[in-house]
Tab-separated table of C-alpha atoms and ligand atoms in Angstrom:
chain	number	residue	atom	x	y	z
T	1	MET	CA	-5.405	0.372	-34.118
T	2	PRO	CA	-2.988	-1.452	-31.789
T	3	ARG	CA	-3.080	-0.121	-28.220
T	4	ARG	CA	0.620	0.397	-27.980
T	5	TYR	CA	3.105	3.223	-28.267
T	6	PRO	CA	3.458	5.043	-30.653
T	7	ALA	CA	0.344	3.899	-32.557
T	8	SER	CA	-1.886	5.418	-29.857
T	9	HIS	CA	-1.655	8.973	-28.520
T	10	VAL	CA	-1.577	7.598	-24.979
T	11	LEU	CA	1.818	7.740	-23.279
T	12	TYR	CA	1.425	4.319	-21.640
T	13	ARG	CA	3.045	3.113	-18.434
T	14	ASN	CA	5.126	0.770	-20.547
T	15	LEU	CA	6.187	1.942	-23.991
T	16	ASP	CA	7.173	-1.535	-25.124
T	17	ARG	CA	3.987	-3.629	-24.999
T	18	GLU	CA	0.469	-3.798	-26.337
T	19	TYR	CA	-2.360	-3.235	-23.847
T	20	PRO	CA	-5.699	-5.040	-23.703
T	21	LEU	CA	-8.595	-2.567	-23.609
T	22	ILE	CA	-10.830	-3.232	-20.609
T	23	VAL	CA	-14.441	-2.304	-21.220
T	24	ARG	CA	-16.218	-3.715	-18.168
T	25	GLY	CA	-15.716	-5.101	-14.681
T	26	SER	CA	-17.982	-7.191	-12.480
T	27	GLY	CA	-17.103	-8.645	-9.073
T	28	CYS	CA	-13.609	-10.170	-9.300
T	29	TRP	CA	-13.598	-10.172	-13.113
T	30	LEU	CA	-12.507	-7.798	-15.886
T	31	TYR	CA	-13.516	-8.065	-19.562
T	32	ASP	CA	-11.700	-6.676	-22.582
T	33	ASP	CA	-13.038	-5.548	-25.959
T	34	ALA	CA	-12.026	-8.867	-27.535
T	35	GLY	CA	-14.260	-10.744	-25.084
T	36	ARG	CA	-11.405	-12.116	-22.933
T	37	GLU	CA	-11.947	-12.355	-19.174
T	38	TYR	CA	-9.342	-11.747	-16.470
T	39	LEU	CA	-9.547	-12.844	-12.841
T	40	ASP	CA	-8.478	-9.685	-10.992
T	41	ALA	CA	-6.570	-11.371	-8.168
T	42	CYS	CA	-4.788	-8.153	-7.167
T	43	GLY	CA	-7.611	-5.597	-7.448
T	44	GLY	CA	-5.548	-3.794	-10.101
T	45	ALA	CA	-2.966	-2.159	-7.828
T	46	TYR	CA	-4.566	-3.432	-4.552
T	47	VAL	CA	-7.483	-1.080	-5.116
T	48	ALA	CA	-10.691	-2.884	-6.160
T	49	CYS	CA	-11.462	-4.303	-2.712
T	50	LEU	CA	-15.274	-4.230	-3.071
T	51	GLY	CA	-15.155	-5.791	-6.495
T	52	HIS	CA	-15.911	-4.097	-9.787
T	53	GLY	CA	-19.250	-2.596	-10.789
T	54	VAL	CA	-21.007	-2.272	-7.416
T	55	PRO	CA	-24.225	-0.416	-8.372
T	56	GLU	CA	-24.865	1.331	-5.030
T	57	VAL	CA	-21.346	2.801	-4.932
T	58	VAL	CA	-21.624	3.913	-8.577
T	59	GLU	CA	-25.006	5.492	-7.799
T	60	ALA	CA	-23.705	7.341	-4.713
T	61	VAL	CA	-20.833	8.879	-6.693
T	62	ALA	CA	-23.147	9.807	-9.588
T	63	GLU	CA	-25.618	11.367	-7.165
T	64	GLN	CA	-22.905	13.560	-5.609
T	65	VAL	CA	-21.555	14.602	-9.029
T	66	ARG	CA	-25.093	15.591	-10.013
T	67	LYS	CA	-25.410	17.704	-6.845
T	68	VAL	CA	-21.927	19.235	-6.968
T	69	ALA	CA	-18.763	17.567	-8.254
T	70	TYR	CA	-16.185	20.054	-7.067
T	71	VAL	CA	-15.706	22.885	-4.616
T	72	SER	CA	-12.368	24.145	-3.388
T	73	GLY	CA	-11.377	22.963	0.071
T	74	MET	CA	-10.014	26.466	0.635
T	75	SER	CA	-13.472	28.060	0.670
T	76	PHE	CA	-15.980	25.304	1.417
T	77	THR	CA	-16.549	22.046	3.144
T	78	ASN	CA	-19.027	19.504	1.708
T	79	GLU	CA	-21.348	16.724	2.832
T	80	PRO	CA	-19.285	13.685	1.733
T	81	ALA	CA	-16.047	15.018	3.270
T	82	GLU	CA	-17.821	15.603	6.611
T	83	ALA	CA	-19.612	12.253	6.572
T	84	LEU	CA	-16.517	10.320	5.460
T	85	ALA	CA	-14.457	11.843	8.288
T	86	ASP	CA	-17.215	10.831	10.746
T	87	GLU	CA	-17.286	7.244	9.418
T	88	LEU	CA	-13.506	6.980	9.584
T	89	ALA	CA	-13.446	8.423	13.102
T	90	GLU	CA	-15.733	5.554	14.173
T	91	LEU	CA	-13.312	3.023	12.668
T	92	ALA	CA	-10.192	4.829	13.853
T	93	LEU	CA	-7.319	3.280	15.690
T	94	GLY	CA	-6.804	5.057	19.032
T	95	ASP	CA	-6.921	8.836	18.807
T	96	LEU	CA	-6.408	9.121	15.002
T	97	THR	CA	-9.623	11.060	14.406
T	98	ARG	CA	-8.656	14.080	12.218
T	99	PHE	CA	-8.692	13.391	8.469
T	100	TYR	CA	-7.155	15.205	5.510
T	101	PHE	CA	-8.298	13.875	2.123
T	102	LEU	CA	-6.165	13.805	-1.021
T	103	SER	CA	-6.308	12.170	-4.421
T	104	SER	CA	-3.369	9.746	-4.348
T	105	GLY	CA	-1.272	7.760	-1.935
T	106	SER	CA	1.883	9.666	-2.867
T	107	ASP	CA	0.147	12.993	-2.176
T	108	ALA	CA	-0.989	11.710	1.198
T	109	ILE	CA	2.496	10.474	2.103
T	110	GLU	CA	3.924	13.881	1.192
T	111	ALA	CA	1.271	15.520	3.377
T	112	ALA	CA	1.919	13.131	6.292
T	113	LEU	CA	5.675	13.730	6.178
T	114	LYS	CA	5.145	17.488	5.977
T	115	LEU	CA	2.687	17.301	8.871
T	116	ALA	CA	5.358	15.604	10.996
T	117	ARG	CA	7.954	18.202	10.106
T	118	GLN	CA	5.562	21.129	10.567
T	119	TYR	CA	4.522	19.768	13.966
T	120	TRP	CA	8.105	19.802	15.241
T	121	VAL	CA	8.869	23.257	13.868
T	122	GLU	CA	5.673	24.640	15.398
T	123	ARG	CA	6.661	23.029	18.686
T	124	ASP	CA	9.883	25.010	18.484
T	125	ARG	CA	12.030	21.982	17.631
T	126	PRO	CA	13.314	22.994	14.151
T	127	GLY	CA	16.310	20.679	14.457
T	128	LYS	CA	14.056	17.654	13.988
T	129	SER	CA	14.136	17.179	10.226
T	130	VAL	CA	15.536	13.702	9.435
T	131	LEU	CA	13.179	10.996	8.136
T	132	VAL	CA	13.949	7.338	8.809
T	133	ALA	CA	12.406	4.483	6.808
T	134	LEU	CA	12.623	0.745	6.228
T	135	ALA	CA	14.418	-1.102	3.430
T	136	PRO	CA	12.884	-2.725	1.482
T	137	GLY	CA	9.944	-0.327	1.515
T	138	TYR	CA	7.843	1.821	-0.796
T	139	HIS	CA	5.935	5.028	-0.127
T	140	GLY	CA	5.088	6.492	-3.523
T	141	ASN	CA	6.515	8.238	-6.547
T	142	THR	CA	6.421	11.987	-5.883
T	143	LEU	CA	9.842	13.200	-4.827
T	144	LEU	CA	9.624	13.169	-1.026
T	145	ALA	CA	7.666	9.898	-1.031
T	146	LEU	CA	10.165	8.451	-3.524
T	147	ALA	CA	13.035	9.479	-1.249
T	148	ALA	CA	11.321	7.782	1.706
T	149	GLY	CA	10.995	4.534	-0.255
T	150	ALA	CA	13.931	2.209	-0.774
T	151	ARG	CA	13.500	1.295	-4.438
T	152	ASP	CA	16.763	2.495	-5.909
T	153	HIS	CA	15.768	1.488	-9.446
T	154	TYR	CA	12.892	4.002	-9.257
T	155	LYS	CA	15.354	6.719	-8.233
T	156	LYS	CA	17.894	6.158	-10.989
T	157	PHE	CA	17.337	9.425	-12.875
T	158	PHE	CA	16.240	11.597	-9.957
T	159	GLN	CA	18.899	11.073	-7.315
T	160	PRO	CA	20.110	14.717	-7.370
T	161	TRP	CA	16.589	15.836	-6.395
T	162	LEU	CA	16.116	13.389	-3.533
T	163	LEU	CA	16.518	13.763	0.217
T	164	GLU	CA	18.872	11.327	1.963
T	165	VAL	CA	16.768	8.972	4.134
T	166	PRO	CA	18.572	6.669	6.591
T	167	ARG	CA	17.347	3.061	6.487
T	168	VAL	CA	16.486	0.375	8.992
T	169	PRO	CA	16.261	-3.234	7.722
T	170	ALA	CA	12.601	-4.201	7.260
T	171	PRO	CA	11.090	-7.137	9.152
T	172	TYR	CA	11.299	-9.652	6.318
T	173	ALA	CA	11.530	-13.090	7.901
T	174	TYR	CA	12.176	-15.049	4.698
T	175	ARG	CA	15.329	-13.016	4.025
T	176	CYS	CA	16.613	-12.859	7.622
T	177	ALA	CA	19.065	-15.422	9.016
T	178	CYS	CA	16.717	-16.075	11.986
T	179	ARG	CA	13.666	-16.473	9.699
T	180	GLY	CA	11.683	-14.299	12.102
T	181	ALA	CA	12.082	-16.753	14.982
T	182	ASP	CA	14.556	-14.864	17.206
T	183	ALA	CA	12.863	-12.431	19.606
T	184	ALA	CA	16.234	-10.677	20.069
T	185	CYS	CA	17.016	-10.239	16.346
T	186	PRO	CA	17.478	-6.470	15.814
T	187	ARG	CA	15.811	-6.653	12.417
T	188	CYS	CA	12.828	-8.877	13.257
T	189	SER	CA	12.162	-7.392	16.711
T	190	GLY	CA	12.297	-3.753	15.583
T	191	ARG	CA	15.230	-2.907	17.854
T	192	ALA	CA	17.354	-1.961	14.847
T	193	LEU	CA	15.449	1.346	14.848
T	194	GLU	CA	16.877	2.220	18.270
T	195	GLU	CA	20.449	1.786	16.996
T	196	THR	CA	19.741	3.987	13.974
T	197	LEU	CA	18.168	6.721	16.091
T	198	ALA	CA	21.087	6.656	18.534
T	199	TRP	CA	23.514	7.026	15.641
T	200	LEU	CA	21.548	9.901	14.060
T	201	GLY	CA	20.796	11.636	17.358
T	202	PRO	CA	17.058	11.512	18.067
T	203	GLU	CA	17.021	15.297	18.471
T	204	ASN	CA	17.561	15.446	14.680
T	205	VAL	CA	14.835	12.974	13.708
T	206	ALA	CA	11.295	14.060	12.820
T	207	ALA	CA	9.647	10.789	11.880
T	208	PHE	CA	9.945	7.084	11.188
T	209	ILE	CA	7.745	5.855	8.305
T	210	ALA	CA	6.904	2.204	7.624
T	211	GLU	CA	4.283	-0.162	6.224
T	212	PRO	CA	2.710	-2.124	9.132
T	213	VAL	CA	2.500	-5.303	7.048
T	214	GLY	CA	4.742	-5.494	4.002
T	215	GLY	CA	3.162	-4.464	0.708
T	216	SER	CA	4.822	-5.145	-2.627
T	217	SER	CA	8.317	-4.456	-1.302
T	218	THR	CA	8.568	-7.438	1.024
T	219	GLY	CA	5.707	-9.374	-0.571
T	220	ALA	CA	3.206	-9.374	2.313
T	221	SER	CA	5.757	-10.148	5.036
T	222	VAL	CA	4.033	-10.018	8.417
T	223	PRO	CA	6.174	-8.680	11.302
T	224	ARG	CA	6.395	-10.541	14.630
T	225	GLU	CA	3.520	-9.922	17.016
T	226	ASP	CA	5.642	-7.719	19.322
T	227	TYR	CA	7.226	-5.668	16.510
T	228	TRP	CA	4.993	-2.585	16.497
T	229	ARG	CA	4.750	-2.286	20.265
T	230	THR	CA	8.563	-2.222	20.303
T	231	ILE	CA	8.542	0.487	17.604
T	232	ARG	CA	5.942	2.481	19.561
T	233	ASP	CA	8.105	2.321	22.664
T	234	ILE	CA	11.290	3.334	20.788
T	235	CYS	CA	9.545	6.260	19.077
T	236	ASP	CA	8.055	7.448	22.396
T	237	ARG	CA	11.364	7.326	24.249
T	238	ASN	CA	13.163	9.140	21.432
T	239	GLU	CA	10.408	11.666	20.678
T	240	VAL	CA	10.117	10.557	17.061
T	241	LEU	CA	6.753	10.521	15.256
T	242	TRP	CA	5.760	7.127	13.861
T	243	ILE	CA	3.929	7.311	10.505
T	244	ALA	CA	2.100	4.133	9.458
T	245	ASP	CA	1.794	3.850	5.677
T	246	GLU	CA	-1.383	1.765	5.364
T	247	ILE	CA	-2.072	2.797	1.790
T	248	LEU	CA	-1.849	-0.792	0.633
T	249	VAL	CA	-2.599	-2.801	3.770
T	250	GLY	CA	-5.289	-0.603	5.374
T	251	ALA	CA	-9.052	-0.441	4.825
T	252	GLY	CA	-9.504	-4.106	5.678
T	253	ARG	CA	-6.979	-5.711	3.349
T	254	THR	CA	-5.350	-7.866	6.058
T	255	GLY	CA	-8.595	-8.792	7.846
T	256	THR	CA	-8.808	-5.769	10.165
T	257	TRP	CA	-9.648	-2.177	9.224
T	258	SER	CA	-6.137	-1.089	10.199
T	259	ALA	CA	-3.374	-3.636	9.723
T	260	LEU	CA	-2.057	-2.528	13.129
T	261	GLU	CA	-5.104	-3.687	15.116
T	262	PRO	CA	-3.672	-7.120	16.003
T	263	TYR	CA	-0.487	-5.463	17.294
T	264	GLY	CA	-2.148	-3.232	19.882
T	265	ALA	CA	-0.016	-0.243	18.872
T	266	VAL	CA	-1.205	3.140	17.608
T	267	PRO	CA	0.965	5.299	15.314
T	268	ASP	CA	1.117	9.100	15.454
T	269	ILE	CA	0.019	9.530	11.846
T	270	GLN	CA	-1.655	6.975	9.588
T	271	VAL	CA	-2.147	7.076	5.828
T	272	MET	CA	-4.705	5.075	3.844
T	273	GLY	CA	-5.493	4.988	0.116
T	274	LYS	CA	-6.186	2.386	-2.582
T	275	GLY	CA	-9.017	0.287	-1.043
T	276	LEU	CA	-10.359	3.308	0.853
T	277	SER	CA	-12.511	4.166	-2.159
T	278	GLY	CA	-12.329	0.734	-3.788
T	279	GLY	CA	-11.194	2.522	-6.962
T	280	TYR	CA	-14.539	4.256	-7.598
T	281	ALA	CA	-12.539	7.520	-7.516
T	282	PRO	CA	-8.929	8.240	-6.546
T	283	LEU	CA	-8.717	8.915	-2.813
T	284	ALA	CA	-6.273	8.793	0.099
T	285	SER	CA	-6.450	10.056	3.673
T	286	VAL	CA	-4.032	11.255	6.306
T	287	ALA	CA	-5.236	10.609	9.863
T	288	ALA	CA	-3.749	12.354	12.872
T	289	PRO	CA	-4.690	12.903	16.518
T	290	SER	CA	-5.760	16.257	17.987
T	291	ARG	CA	-2.559	16.355	20.054
T	292	ILE	CA	-0.739	16.898	16.721
T	293	THR	CA	-3.321	18.908	14.774
T	294	ASP	CA	-3.963	21.250	17.739
T	295	VAL	CA	-0.329	22.335	17.526
T	296	LEU	CA	-0.962	23.523	13.946
T	297	ALA	CA	-4.305	25.059	14.908
T	298	ARG	CA	-2.613	27.126	17.610
T	299	GLY	CA	0.362	27.932	15.372
T	300	SER	CA	0.242	28.641	11.654
T	301	ARG	CA	-3.434	27.531	11.534
T	302	ALA	CA	-3.114	25.245	8.504
T	303	LEU	CA	-1.261	22.204	7.239
T	304	LEU	CA	0.981	23.686	4.563
T	305	HIS	CA	-0.009	21.192	1.911
T	306	ALA	CA	-2.763	22.709	-0.215
T	307	GLN	CA	-3.810	20.801	-3.329
T	308	THR	CA	-6.627	21.532	-5.781
T	309	PHE	CA	-8.285	18.173	-5.266
T	310	SER	CA	-8.005	17.886	-1.479
T	311	HIS	CA	-11.397	17.278	0.198
T	312	THR	CA	-13.134	17.138	-3.225
T	313	PRO	CA	-16.835	16.148	-2.967
T	314	ALA	CA	-16.806	13.624	-5.836
T	315	LEU	CA	-13.759	11.795	-4.453
T	316	CYS	CA	-14.976	11.845	-0.855
T	317	ALA	CA	-18.355	10.547	-2.063
T	318	ALA	CA	-16.598	7.500	-3.515
T	319	GLY	CA	-14.769	6.944	-0.219
T	320	LEU	CA	-17.943	7.425	1.775
T	321	ALA	CA	-19.924	5.005	-0.379
T	322	ALA	CA	-17.119	2.422	-0.303
T	323	VAL	CA	-16.647	2.616	3.471
T	324	ARG	CA	-20.410	2.419	4.076
T	325	TYR	CA	-20.652	-0.539	1.707
T	326	ILE	CA	-17.790	-2.310	3.505
T	327	ARG	CA	-19.465	-1.709	6.873
T	328	LYS	CA	-22.993	-2.587	5.726
T	329	HIS	CA	-21.883	-5.890	4.201
T	330	ASP	CA	-19.357	-6.621	6.955
T	331	LEU	CA	-16.650	-7.099	4.339
T	332	VAL	CA	-13.739	-6.713	6.760
T	333	SER	CA	-15.026	-9.665	8.807
T	334	ARG	CA	-15.667	-11.542	5.575
T	335	GLY	CA	-12.033	-10.961	4.536
T	336	ALA	CA	-10.890	-12.047	8.005
T	337	SER	CA	-12.785	-15.334	7.763
T	338	MET	CA	-11.876	-15.893	4.109
T	339	GLY	CA	-8.168	-15.183	4.826
T	340	PRO	CA	-7.330	-18.584	6.357
T	341	ILE	CA	-9.150	-20.379	3.511
T	342	PHE	CA	-7.255	-18.245	0.973
T	343	HIS	CA	-3.894	-19.068	2.587
T	344	GLN	CA	-4.718	-22.753	3.042
T	345	LYS	CA	-5.547	-23.054	-0.671
T	346	LEU	CA	-2.482	-21.020	-1.699
T	347	ALA	CA	-0.278	-23.370	0.331
T	348	ALA	CA	-0.651	-25.753	-2.641
T	349	LEU	CA	1.601	-23.346	-4.613
T	350	ARG	CA	4.562	-24.191	-2.356
T	351	GLY	CA	5.141	-27.395	-4.293
T	352	LEU	CA	5.498	-25.579	-7.637
T	353	PRO	CA	8.936	-25.104	-9.209
T	354	HIS	CA	10.756	-21.961	-7.982
T	355	VAL	CA	8.187	-21.074	-5.318
T	356	GLY	CA	10.335	-20.282	-2.252
T	357	ASP	CA	7.696	-18.888	0.079
T	358	VAL	CA	3.965	-18.176	0.351
T	359	ARG	CA	2.962	-15.776	3.143
T	360	GLY	CA	0.665	-12.973	4.195
T	361	ARG	CA	-2.422	-12.180	6.230
T	362	GLY	CA	-6.104	-11.786	5.432
T	363	LEU	CA	-6.692	-11.356	1.702
T	364	LEU	CA	-3.083	-10.361	1.043
T	365	ALA	CA	-0.525	-12.943	-0.040
T	366	GLY	CA	3.021	-12.791	-1.356
T	367	ILE	CA	4.556	-15.590	-3.403
T	368	GLU	CA	8.334	-15.312	-3.644
T	369	PHE	CA	10.199	-17.025	-6.465
T	370	VAL	CA	13.799	-18.184	-6.085
T	371	ALA	CA	16.382	-19.953	-8.213
T	372	ASP	CA	17.138	-22.366	-5.342
T	373	THR	CA	14.505	-23.111	-2.722
T	374	ASP	CA	17.092	-24.533	-0.257
T	375	THR	CA	19.487	-21.568	-0.259
T	376	ARG	CA	16.813	-18.937	-1.145
T	377	ALA	CA	19.213	-17.644	-3.825
T	378	PRO	CA	17.312	-15.284	-6.137
T	379	PHE	CA	17.334	-15.454	-9.909
T	380	PRO	CA	19.771	-13.045	-11.567
T	381	ARG	CA	17.734	-9.954	-12.512
T	382	GLY	CA	18.635	-10.474	-16.160
T	383	GLU	CA	16.346	-13.524	-16.234
T	384	ARG	CA	13.317	-11.292	-15.608
T	385	PHE	CA	11.501	-14.153	-13.885
T	386	THR	CA	8.698	-11.996	-12.443
T	387	GLU	CA	8.040	-10.245	-15.723
T	388	ARG	CA	7.895	-13.589	-17.556
T	389	PHE	CA	5.592	-15.045	-14.905
T	390	GLN	CA	3.326	-12.009	-15.022
T	391	ALA	CA	3.033	-12.283	-18.807
T	392	ALA	CA	2.218	-16.010	-18.515
T	393	ALA	CA	-0.374	-15.260	-15.811
T	394	GLU	CA	-1.984	-12.651	-18.039
T	395	ARG	CA	-2.122	-15.202	-20.862
T	396	ALA	CA	-3.885	-17.502	-18.383
T	397	GLY	CA	-6.332	-14.679	-17.574
T	398	LEU	CA	-4.931	-14.077	-14.087
T	399	MET	CA	-3.910	-10.618	-12.854
T	400	VAL	CA	-1.146	-10.539	-10.194
T	401	TRP	CA	0.979	-7.674	-8.855
T	402	PRO	CA	4.746	-8.012	-9.515
T	403	ASN	CA	7.765	-6.825	-7.528
T	404	THR	CA	11.488	-7.151	-8.111
T	405	GLY	CA	14.714	-6.182	-6.365
T	406	HIS	CA	13.695	-7.019	-2.789
T	407	ALA	CA	16.245	-9.810	-2.153
T	408	ASP	CA	19.343	-7.609	-2.282
T	409	GLY	CA	18.355	-4.294	-3.849
T	410	VAL	CA	18.783	-5.621	-7.417
T	411	ASN	CA	17.639	-9.239	-7.569
T	412	GLY	CA	14.442	-10.738	-6.211
T	413	ASP	CA	11.173	-11.901	-7.780
T	414	LEU	CA	7.739	-12.049	-6.240
T	415	VAL	CA	4.090	-11.507	-6.986
T	416	VAL	CA	1.364	-10.380	-4.636
T	417	LEU	CA	-2.292	-11.391	-4.588
T	418	ALA	CA	-4.945	-9.080	-3.145
T	419	PRO	CA	-8.373	-10.106	-4.439
T	420	PRO	CA	-11.623	-8.246	-3.743
T	421	TYR	CA	-13.071	-8.983	-0.285
T	422	ILE	CA	-16.059	-10.657	-1.964
T	423	ILE	CA	-13.986	-13.422	-3.543
T	424	THR	CA	-15.537	-16.894	-3.301
T	425	GLU	CA	-13.844	-20.222	-2.554
T	426	ALA	CA	-14.439	-21.306	-6.158
T	427	GLU	CA	-12.663	-18.153	-7.374
T	428	ILE	CA	-9.719	-18.822	-5.038
T	429	ASP	CA	-9.496	-22.323	-6.550
T	430	GLU	CA	-9.481	-20.657	-9.961
T	431	ILE	CA	-6.539	-18.447	-8.885
T	432	VAL	CA	-4.591	-21.567	-7.876
T	433	THR	CA	-5.439	-23.340	-11.153
T	434	ARG	CA	-4.436	-20.364	-13.301
T	435	PHE	CA	-1.275	-19.766	-11.240
T	436	ARG	CA	-0.195	-23.380	-11.869
T	437	SER	CA	-0.869	-23.133	-15.567
T	438	ALA	CA	1.085	-19.835	-15.743
T	439	ILE	CA	4.163	-21.488	-14.150
T	440	GLY	CA	3.761	-24.373	-16.595
T	441	ASP	CA	3.585	-21.960	-19.512
T	442	MET	CA	6.823	-20.060	-18.784
R	501	LIG	C1	2.700	1.308	0.683
R	501	LIG	C2	2.425	2.326	-0.375
R	501	LIG	N1	2.599	3.622	-0.091
R	501	LIG	C3	2.364	4.584	-0.995
R	501	LIG	C4	1.960	4.273	-2.279
R	501	LIG	C5	1.717	5.369	-3.294
R	501	LIG	O1	0.382	5.452	-3.615
R	501	LIG	P1	-0.059	6.053	-5.059
R	501	LIG	O2	0.439	5.096	-6.086
R	501	LIG	O3	-1.566	6.110	-4.958
R	501	LIG	O4	0.532	7.398	-5.180
R	501	LIG	C6	1.787	2.932	-2.629
R	501	LIG	C7	1.387	2.558	-3.999
R	501	LIG	O5	1.550	1.465	-4.447
R	501	LIG	C8	2.029	1.929	-1.654
R	501	LIG	O6	1.893	0.639	-1.940
C-alpha cells in the first residue's frame, strides 16, 4: 500500500506526496523499509541532537515507563521531573532556575507568554498586555504562538483568531543594507526595539519574544555580539519582560548550552524544546527566575496553564536521560569544537550555483539560495526552489530543513543543517558531497 493520502488512513503533513517509511535510526542515519539510508543532517526538525538509537537513553525511558509512565502534575510530582529540574538548574543561565515542563515547543511558548502576562497582572499592572516580536521569526503553531511568529503564510486561514503582534525587524545581516557591519544600524544593533516600545508606550507592553540565534526563519543568522546586551538594557529601562525562544537553538545546538551564553545577557524567561530530549519523547521547558515565579506564588498560587501532559514522568525521563547523556559525554563541548570544522567544510558550498550565503554557529548552519548572488534577489516563490532542492536532497539521501518567505514575507529560499552533536568529519564531508549532487540533480 502506498504511504500517501488517501491510500493510508494517516492524515499526513502533506497530502500530496508519498512518504518513505522509516523503520530504524542509528547515529546520524535513518533507514527505511526499502533498505534506503538517509543522512539526517537536520536531526528531523532540529531534534535528534544525540543521534538516533542511543541505548542508555532508550533504557532510561523504558525503565521509567515500567515504574510509572504517567501521573497528573496536579496531584503528584515524580522523580524524573525533580531530577531534570535539578540538572537544568545546574546548567542554567543566570537566575533561570524554576522549570515548567510541557510536551511541545508551542505549548511552552504559550505558557511563557501567559507567564509574562500573569506576572504583570499579579503585580497590579493589568495595562501591560502587548507582545512584541521579531520579523522574520517563528514561535510555534498554536494560536498565541502563531500570532507571535511572523509567518503570514501559516496564518492565512486563521487571521480572525489571532492577536495583533507589533514587529521589530530581526537581526538578519544578509538581508540588511549594512550586512551586519554598522554598530548604529537600528536593525542589527537591536535599537529598533526601543523605537517600537516608545511608539507603543512601554506601559502597555508585557513582553518581547525572540530567538537568540535565528532558527529556520532567518536561516541561522547570528546577531552582532552586542545585540542581546542592548536588548537587555532596553527591556530593563522600559520594564518589558524579555522571553528567549531557545526551542531550536538551545540545549547545545550552537556550541553552548544556551545560545545566549556568548552574549553575556540573561533573559527573563527562556524556553527550550526539541534537542532537550533529543527526540526520545516530546518535551519542552519554560525556565523563569524566582523573582517572577514568587509573584505568582504570593498571588494566585499557580501558573494558569494546566495541561494533561505537563511534568509527565515518561517525558521528563527522556529529558533527564538526554541531558545526562549530553553532560556525561561532553557533547556541548564536542559540538563547539566540531562547529568550526563544520562551517569550514560547508564554506565549499558557497561556490555552488544559487548559493548566496552560508552562515551559522556551532552545529547549526543556514544556506540561503538566491536567483542573483550579486544583488541577493530571491527566486520568485512560484519557482519553489527550496521544495525542489529538498526533493533532490532526499533523492540523494540527505535530510535538510527547508524555509521559505524570509526575504520579503513571500519570496526567499533556504535550508538549514543541524546534525547530531556526534557527527564525524567524514559524515560532514558526506553532507557536502550529497548537497552538491542534489544541486546538480535539480
Ligand atoms: C524557534 C521555535 N519556536 C517554537 C517552535 C514550536 O515548537 P513545536 O513545533 O515543538 O511546537 C519551533 C518549532 O520549530 C521553533 O523552531
